[in-house]
Amino acid sequence: MDNADKVNILIVDDRRENLIALQAVLDSEKYELIFAHSGEEALKYVLQYEFAVILMDVQMPGLSGFETAEIIKERESSKHIPIIFITAISKANEHVNNGYSKGAVDYIFKPFNPNVLKSKVAVFVDIFEKQKEIEGKHKKLQEETKELNEKYKNLEHIIDAKTKKLVETNEELKLSQEQFKKVFQFSPNLMAIRSLETRKYIIVNKSWTEFTGYSMDDLHGLNEQTIEIKPTTKGFISLNHTPLDLTDGLFNEKIKYKTKSNDIREGLLSTETSIINGEKCIISAITDVTEKQKLEKQIARLERLNLVGEMAAGIAHEIRNPMTTVLGFLQLTKNDENQSTTTKDYINLMIDELNRANSIITEYLSLAKDKATDKNLLNLNSVINALYPLLQAEALMGNKNVVLDLNGCPEIYIDEKEIRQLILNIGINGLEAMSETGKLTIRTYCEEEEVVLQIKDEGHGIKKELIENIGTPFFTTKDEGTGLGLAICFSIASRHGAEIDIDSCKSGTSFYIRFPLKSFIKSPLNLFEQH
């Protein structure tokens, strides 16, 4: 037998004749007998080899058998090795109990019966071999598990490779079902399984119910296209008017779908057929990209604002210089008494237009991303209360009304002048959008880690296709206007680390300005300015 296949047995005794006697009894092609003449030598061998059992004399010079056993049992790597004490000294219970307390599993007194000793050693060797067999199987199982996990990282591999594997053994069937269940249920994508024959929903995952708002109970027995999936790719044609999520072979097809609350969201649809419990089904996965596209639009808007702001800072000075010169000469000409009334009227008109151009440049400069700000710890409600008389006076001139709904909010670091400008711009836009008797509501409240300012009007709303352009410099829906008012508001919000959301319908429009509490840390150098 190869030495690598033999089981190591350590025999510890300081007397050579005892070692020879034990060798004669235990000599076998299955065993590799290793001899130690002292406790110290035995400890060295325990560090070098793996033993099925240790036979140890109790009475030895230097470290005794008890002391050696105690050290072996204290080590994590060797504490599991069974120790049999072989001794010719006292058989008293106290002495035997001391041996067991040091970690012995058995006690043999000299002279011993060779057959009994061989049997006891054989038992421990058998236990050792079975343990090794179990460890080998466990290691193999770990390797197989690792291999399976690598295979099922991709959804297509789950459907293809695991389906073939499931029919091989019942154990693999259980494992595959558990793996698929976890991937399906905890996937961030909206996943559903439908029968191709009945078109009924068999199961949907957690993400599907959270995004669509439908529960599994809502879908029970339904075979309609519940979430109304529609393609957004031009020229896409569905064969036989088949619902998109029942169309095989789609990969990242751009779609729109409707939630239970009638919201329209966007996503990428992929589909694959599979046989589940003997029934031909189709598995659909929708990657929701609504928030991603919204973020991309916000980034694009900020980039446009930054570009305009940089242009404003660069060219405003060059434009104002010649304007100042022209304005000065016009005023000198106006003061000339020889000018006719008609000429003076023309000059006044030109001066008014130059002043109007100057005010537009001033607004234009407000878009600059590096504009200096003076942030102080203020309560948003106090800023709104100070503005209320001005807004109310503007509203009353058009037989309209301004209502405040201010709730308790913590103080935040804001530039009061800029926030006043933001509220006035949005508020006056709201008043202009309403007919007589309309009501403008300004509300503040806390939501999670944000202070929210809501300005709501009762106008006719903004067309959905126009909302994406709101805040773009020079874009306006009014007949008269520069298109800079809301662009300035978005620029101010950006400098405060805030976001502006717009919710519009036929009964009015709401602007939500969300100030994140966590970002408001006072810095004398204004290092927390964001573009």
XYZ file of C-alpha atoms in Angstrom:
531
model
C 0.000 0.000 0.000
C 1.250 3.510 -0.851
C 2.451 5.463 2.195
C 0.106 8.283 1.153
C -2.854 5.931 1.738
C -1.715 4.747 5.192
C -3.222 6.108 8.415
C -0.779 7.704 10.861
C -0.766 6.439 14.468
C 1.459 8.102 17.083
C 2.897 5.902 19.874
C 4.522 7.770 22.795
C 6.608 5.923 25.418
C 10.025 6.598 26.945
C 10.829 2.875 27.103
C 12.062 1.274 23.880
C 10.830 -2.223 24.815
C 7.266 -0.844 25.204
C 7.434 0.744 21.769
C 8.592 -2.550 20.248
C 5.732 -4.411 21.955
C 3.131 -1.969 20.662
C 4.663 -2.138 17.192
C 4.325 -5.895 17.198
C 0.648 -5.689 18.129
C -0.327 -2.904 15.706
C 1.910 -3.650 12.745
C -0.278 -3.485 9.632
C -0.008 -2.411 6.004
C -2.841 0.034 6.716
C -0.990 1.874 9.483
C 2.016 4.179 9.489
C 3.377 3.867 13.034
C 5.314 6.897 14.282
C 7.231 6.614 17.575
C 8.047 9.344 20.093
C 10.265 8.803 23.132
C 9.023 11.798 25.124
C 6.146 14.243 25.415
C 8.224 16.996 23.798
C 8.979 14.817 20.760
C 5.314 13.846 20.529
C 4.290 17.531 20.347
C 6.669 18.061 17.394
C 5.158 15.133 15.495
C 1.614 16.419 16.156
C 2.588 19.657 14.392
C 4.008 17.734 11.388
C 1.512 14.918 10.812
C -2.188 14.202 10.982
C -2.973 11.264 13.308
C -5.998 9.015 13.596
C -5.202 8.150 17.238
C -2.425 8.662 19.814
C -1.293 5.894 22.222
C 0.535 7.502 25.144
C 2.274 6.337 28.269
C 1.319 8.307 31.394
C 4.578 8.193 33.340
C 7.442 9.781 31.341
C 10.414 11.983 32.218
C 10.017 15.642 31.276
C 6.445 16.202 30.143
C 4.158 13.500 31.538
C 1.443 11.906 29.455
C -1.216 14.066 31.171
C 0.708 17.288 30.496
C 1.357 16.343 26.882
C -2.321 15.480 26.333
C -3.392 18.783 27.853
C -1.187 20.761 25.422
C -2.447 18.728 22.445
C -6.063 19.440 23.388
C -5.383 23.161 23.759
C -4.283 23.443 20.117
C -7.070 24.058 17.619
C -5.405 21.908 14.951
C -4.972 18.835 17.203
C -7.698 18.966 19.833
C -9.868 16.524 17.858
C -7.256 13.665 17.923
C -8.388 10.821 20.241
C -5.821 9.871 22.949
C -5.586 6.436 24.607
C -3.497 6.297 27.782
C -1.523 3.049 28.345
C -0.135 2.711 31.860
C 1.011 0.217 34.469
C 0.525 2.594 37.418
C -2.460 3.153 39.716
C -5.904 2.004 38.628
C -7.536 4.266 41.200
C -10.622 6.123 40.012
C -9.040 9.431 40.927
C -6.060 8.721 38.701
C -8.244 7.508 35.805
C -10.580 10.488 36.109
C -7.588 12.806 35.935
C -6.627 11.156 32.648
C -10.091 11.632 31.194
C -10.105 15.279 32.303
C -6.907 15.850 30.283
C -8.626 14.705 27.098
C -8.282 10.915 27.045
C -10.953 8.892 25.256
C -9.853 5.557 26.768
C -7.577 4.055 29.426
C -5.699 0.736 28.986
C -3.752 -0.916 31.805
C -0.686 -3.066 31.370
C -0.462 -5.917 30.772
C -3.056 -5.403 27.994
C -4.897 -7.793 25.735
C -3.472 -7.339 22.212
C -6.815 -8.112 20.554
C -8.620 -5.513 22.670
C -5.978 -2.901 21.836
C -6.105 -3.719 18.119
C -9.917 -3.500 18.138
C -9.955 -0.130 19.887
C -7.352 1.312 17.549
C -9.249 -0.085 14.546
C -12.416 1.708 15.700
C -10.653 5.088 15.881
C -8.943 4.482 12.541
C -12.331 3.676 11.009
C -13.790 6.886 12.464
C -10.807 8.833 11.106
C -11.227 7.362 7.608
C -14.962 8.062 7.595
C -14.290 11.621 8.694
C -11.790 12.028 5.867
C -14.335 10.612 3.446
C -16.940 13.102 4.683
C -14.448 15.961 4.378
C -13.656 14.895 0.831
C -17.335 14.815 -0.071
C -17.850 18.202 1.604
C -14.954 19.713 -0.366
C -16.317 18.229 -3.576
C -19.772 19.607 -2.752
C -18.291 23.073 -2.157
C -16.503 22.917 -5.523
C -19.718 21.834 -7.266
C -21.665 24.610 -5.536
C -19.080 27.194 -6.618
C -19.253 25.879 -10.175
C -23.059 26.085 -10.168
C -23.011 29.669 -8.847
C -20.700 30.699 -11.684
C -22.980 29.073 -14.243
C -26.104 30.838 -13.057
C -24.843 34.402 -12.978
C -26.469 34.964 -16.335
C -30.222 34.599 -16.756
C -29.895 32.750 -20.057
C -27.646 30.178 -18.405
C -30.267 29.696 -15.680
C -32.965 29.005 -18.235
C -30.883 26.841 -20.578
C -28.242 25.000 -18.548
C -30.256 24.524 -15.356
C -33.371 23.285 -17.179
C -31.314 20.433 -18.663
C -29.681 19.771 -15.315
C -32.999 19.610 -13.434
C -34.105 16.374 -15.111
C -30.967 14.461 -14.112
C -31.453 13.944 -10.392
C -33.955 14.871 -7.732
C -31.290 16.580 -5.596
C -30.237 18.831 -8.457
C -33.909 19.605 -9.031
C -34.252 20.980 -5.497
C -31.060 23.013 -5.776
C -32.030 24.468 -9.148
C -35.474 25.474 -7.938
C -33.961 27.283 -4.974
C -31.382 29.052 -7.140
C -33.965 30.172 -9.697
C -36.347 31.339 -6.983
C -33.702 33.609 -5.451
C -32.613 35.075 -8.789
C -36.203 35.597 -9.874
C -37.577 37.022 -6.635
C -34.671 39.285 -5.725
C -33.770 40.558 -9.181
C -33.954 44.380 -9.455
C -35.620 43.887 -12.849
C -39.377 43.450 -13.294
C -39.720 39.722 -13.984
C -42.827 37.744 -14.855
C -43.663 34.252 -16.093
C -46.732 33.827 -18.327
C -48.271 30.851 -20.025
C -48.024 31.065 -23.806
C -51.188 29.001 -24.175
C -53.545 30.751 -21.737
C -51.590 34.055 -21.508
C -52.221 34.009 -17.761
C -49.665 35.290 -15.266
C -48.116 32.360 -13.379
C -45.864 34.424 -11.100
C -44.255 37.867 -10.889
C -41.377 38.982 -8.679
C -41.157 41.618 -5.943
C -39.717 44.295 -8.242
C -42.604 43.755 -10.671
C -45.252 44.350 -7.982
C -43.376 47.323 -6.495
C -42.923 49.120 -9.822
C -46.369 48.375 -11.310
C -48.417 48.604 -8.098
C -50.247 45.333 -8.895
C -50.230 42.448 -6.425
C -50.381 38.773 -7.370
C -54.001 38.774 -6.200
C -54.784 41.513 -8.746
C -53.328 39.331 -11.510
C -55.063 36.093 -10.493
C -56.724 34.647 -13.555
C -56.026 37.664 -15.768
C -54.822 37.085 -19.316
C -54.947 40.672 -20.562
C -51.976 42.934 -21.111
C -52.308 44.393 -17.634
C -49.492 46.931 -17.736
C -50.024 47.860 -21.426
C -46.471 47.388 -22.650
C -45.880 49.370 -25.840
C -42.719 49.713 -27.968
C -41.032 53.092 -28.325
C -38.763 51.994 -31.184
C -40.026 53.335 -34.489
C -40.993 50.670 -36.992
C -41.386 47.845 -34.442
C -44.202 45.491 -35.466
C -45.700 42.845 -33.168
C -46.890 39.737 -35.019
C -50.614 38.914 -34.684
C -50.999 41.737 -32.148
C -49.218 39.572 -29.571
C -48.461 41.410 -26.305
C -44.797 42.379 -26.217
C -44.035 40.393 -23.054
C -45.341 37.262 -24.839
C -43.083 37.827 -27.870
C -40.089 35.483 -27.838
C -36.510 36.547 -28.462
C -36.603 40.226 -27.476
C -33.452 41.750 -26.008
C -33.412 45.222 -24.431
C -36.338 46.386 -26.554
C -37.245 49.973 -25.590
C -40.778 50.060 -24.194
C -43.224 52.070 -22.121
C -45.609 50.524 -19.579
C -48.470 51.774 -17.418
C -48.668 51.258 -13.657
C -51.780 50.674 -11.568
C -51.835 54.397 -10.736
C -51.729 55.164 -14.508
C -48.150 56.464 -14.424
C -46.168 55.857 -17.599
C -42.670 54.449 -17.054
C -39.922 53.448 -19.478
C -37.857 50.284 -19.631
C -35.883 47.723 -21.641
C -37.708 44.418 -22.280
C -36.079 41.011 -22.794
C -37.972 37.720 -23.225
C -37.170 34.015 -23.407
C -39.315 30.889 -23.677
C -38.997 27.952 -21.284
C -40.799 24.751 -20.364
C -41.967 24.978 -16.735
C -43.772 22.014 -15.179
C -44.469 20.699 -18.669
C -46.088 23.960 -19.818
C -44.570 26.257 -22.439
C -44.065 29.641 -20.815
C -42.286 32.881 -21.486
C -40.105 34.687 -18.975
C -39.964 38.458 -19.367
C -37.541 40.864 -17.713
C -37.982 44.637 -17.779
C -35.099 46.881 -16.740
C -36.776 50.091 -15.559
C -34.817 53.099 -16.860
C -37.278 55.850 -15.888
C -35.118 57.282 -13.113
C -31.954 56.895 -15.177
C -33.417 58.842 -18.086
C -34.749 61.466 -15.698
C -31.262 61.848 -14.201
C -29.693 62.070 -17.668
C -32.120 64.869 -18.575
C -31.308 66.704 -15.344
C -27.576 66.393 -16.053
C -28.095 67.647 -19.609
C -30.108 70.605 -18.260
C -27.359 71.439 -15.751
C -24.740 71.227 -18.471
C -26.749 73.679 -20.593
C -27.105 75.988 -17.591
C -23.384 75.801 -16.913
C -22.558 76.547 -20.533
C -24.891 79.554 -20.605
C -23.559 80.702 -17.233
C -19.968 80.559 -18.452
C -20.946 82.461 -21.603
C -22.812 85.032 -19.499
C -19.841 85.711 -17.265
C -17.579 86.032 -20.312
C -19.569 88.291 -22.621
C -21.751 90.406 -20.288
C -18.916 92.871 -19.590
C -18.148 93.257 -23.297
C -21.837 93.928 -24.113
C -22.447 96.391 -21.277
C -19.501 98.644 -22.179
C -20.843 99.766 -25.582
C -24.387 99.872 -24.183
C -23.244 102.286 -21.462
C -21.653 104.498 -24.087
C -24.800 104.517 -26.243
C -26.997 105.174 -23.208
C -24.801 108.114 -22.118
C -24.969 109.803 -25.540
C -28.745 109.243 -25.730
C -29.204 110.937 -22.359
C -27.023 113.887 -23.497
C -29.034 114.168 -26.709
C -32.292 113.985 -24.748
C -31.204 116.957 -22.594
C -30.588 119.123 -25.689
C -33.381 121.718 -25.692
C -33.305 121.993 -29.482
C -34.666 118.463 -29.884
C -38.267 118.115 -30.990
C -40.865 116.310 -28.895
C -41.001 113.464 -31.392
C -37.226 113.035 -31.269
C -37.267 113.003 -27.478
C -40.010 110.340 -27.542
C -37.812 108.210 -29.818
C -34.839 108.743 -27.495
C -36.937 107.751 -24.439
C -38.040 104.592 -26.249
C -34.408 103.699 -27.031
C -33.347 104.352 -23.425
C -36.187 102.093 -22.163
C -35.114 99.334 -24.510
C -31.469 99.664 -23.426
C -32.568 99.442 -19.762
C -34.625 96.370 -20.623
C -31.593 94.799 -22.356
C -29.498 95.603 -19.273
C -32.045 93.828 -17.009
C -31.918 90.776 -19.295
C -28.112 90.728 -19.003
C -28.476 90.935 -15.208
C -30.763 87.895 -15.299
C -28.362 86.215 -17.694
C -25.545 86.657 -15.178
C -27.667 84.938 -12.543
C -27.084 81.689 -14.448
C -23.352 81.729 -13.754
C -22.443 78.587 -11.813
C -19.636 80.358 -9.936
C -21.823 83.214 -8.785
C -20.981 84.211 -5.210
C -23.594 83.239 -2.617
C -24.184 84.361 0.947
C -25.667 81.362 2.723
C -26.901 81.661 6.284
C -28.794 79.373 8.629
C -32.418 80.442 8.053
C -35.922 79.056 8.319
C -37.548 78.781 4.900
C -40.904 79.763 6.398
C -39.585 83.169 7.543
C -38.431 83.945 3.978
C -41.872 83.026 2.616
C -43.713 85.093 5.262
C -41.612 88.126 4.343
C -42.526 87.685 0.649
C -46.218 87.004 1.264
C -47.453 90.653 1.208
C -45.703 91.262 -2.140
C -47.160 88.104 -3.722
C -50.601 88.732 -2.260
C -50.626 92.308 -3.628
C -49.692 90.970 -7.078
C -52.461 88.364 -6.817
C -55.175 90.808 -5.703
C -54.555 92.977 -8.780
C -55.775 90.055 -10.872
C -58.575 89.005 -8.459
C -56.534 86.004 -7.359
C -55.366 84.725 -3.997
C -52.181 83.380 -2.357
C -52.531 80.753 0.410
C -49.724 79.688 2.741
C -49.519 76.180 4.215
C -46.294 76.309 6.205
C -45.354 73.371 8.396
C -42.514 73.041 10.884
C -39.152 72.707 9.135
C -35.568 72.795 10.459
C -33.295 75.710 9.610
C -31.087 75.242 6.550
C -28.211 77.157 4.979
C -29.623 79.273 2.145
C -28.944 82.558 0.364
C -32.028 84.590 1.270
C -31.880 86.857 -1.793
C -31.602 83.934 -4.190
C -34.416 81.970 -2.506
C -36.620 85.104 -2.619
C -35.904 85.374 -6.341
C -36.713 81.675 -6.851
C -40.048 81.946 -5.000
C -40.997 85.191 -6.793
C -40.143 83.812 -10.252
C -42.153 80.597 -9.798
C -44.938 82.329 -7.837
C -45.484 85.116 -10.364
C -45.397 82.570 -13.212
C -48.119 80.644 -11.373
C -50.246 83.781 -10.897
C -49.894 84.655 -14.587
C -50.923 81.111 -15.568
C -54.257 81.323 -13.661
C -57.517 82.982 -14.559
C -59.470 85.152 -12.093
C -60.341 83.642 -8.678
C -57.389 81.269 -9.030
C -55.477 80.217 -5.906
C -51.697 79.955 -5.566
C -50.653 77.661 -2.692
C -47.182 77.805 -1.131
C -46.483 74.870 1.147
C -43.472 73.688 3.149
C -42.947 70.334 4.843
C -40.307 67.740 5.704
C -40.064 64.469 3.794
C -37.480 61.916 4.923
C -34.129 63.785 4.768
C -35.426 66.757 2.777
C -37.072 70.142 3.318
C -39.645 70.526 0.538
C -40.999 73.797 -0.864
C -44.135 73.281 -2.999
C -45.614 76.075 -5.146
C -48.917 75.043 -6.712
C -51.125 76.993 -9.125
C -54.579 76.321 -10.582
C -53.720 77.097 -14.181
C -54.302 74.952 -17.256
C -51.110 72.967 -16.777
C -48.042 72.483 -18.956
C -48.067 70.106 -21.909
C -46.112 66.950 -21.156
C -43.818 67.360 -24.141
C -42.842 70.839 -22.905
C -42.009 69.894 -19.306
C -38.635 68.434 -20.300
C -37.593 71.843 -21.668
C -38.662 73.798 -18.582
C -35.576 75.441 -17.101
C -33.706 75.612 -20.409
C -32.365 79.145 -20.973
C -34.494 81.231 -23.369
C -37.285 78.610 -23.498
C -40.670 80.138 -22.638
C -44.338 79.265 -23.079
C -45.423 82.910 -22.667
C -45.965 85.335 -25.524
C -43.746 87.885 -23.797
C -40.792 86.777 -21.769
C -37.066 86.174 -21.907
C -37.162 82.482 -20.995
C -34.638 83.109 -18.223
C -36.889 83.140 -15.138
C -37.149 79.385 -14.589
C -33.600 78.833 -15.874
C -32.439 81.106 -13.048
C -34.561 79.084 -10.586
C -32.862 75.842 -11.659
C -29.455 77.521 -11.383
C -30.263 78.764 -7.859
C -31.491 75.294 -6.849
C -28.280 73.765 -8.188
C -26.140 76.150 -6.142
C -28.106 75.062 -3.041
C -27.752 71.344 -3.800
C -31.530 71.169 -4.348
C -33.636 69.512 -7.041
C -36.753 70.814 -8.778
C -39.542 68.385 -9.747
C -42.567 69.400 -11.815
C -46.002 67.758 -11.643
C -48.531 69.153 -14.077
C -52.044 68.271 -15.177
C -55.080 70.085 -16.599
C -56.072 71.375 -13.150
C -52.724 73.036 -12.385
C -48.969 72.733 -11.947
C -46.880 72.044 -8.839
C -43.180 72.863 -8.488
C -41.365 70.860 -5.785
C -38.013 72.284 -4.649
C -36.291 69.650 -2.483
C -33.451 70.794 -0.205
C -31.477 67.790 1.160
C -30.778 68.264 4.876
C -27.539 66.234 4.853
C -25.830 68.550 2.393
C -26.303 71.719 4.431
C -23.028 72.069 6.339
C -21.866 75.651 6.777
C -18.543 76.437 5.101
C -17.000 79.938 5.259
C -15.362 79.334 1.893
C -18.586 77.995 0.312
C -16.676 74.855 -0.680
C -19.886 72.891 -0.888
C -21.156 74.842 -3.897
C -22.429 72.466 -6.535
C -22.838 73.157 -10.239
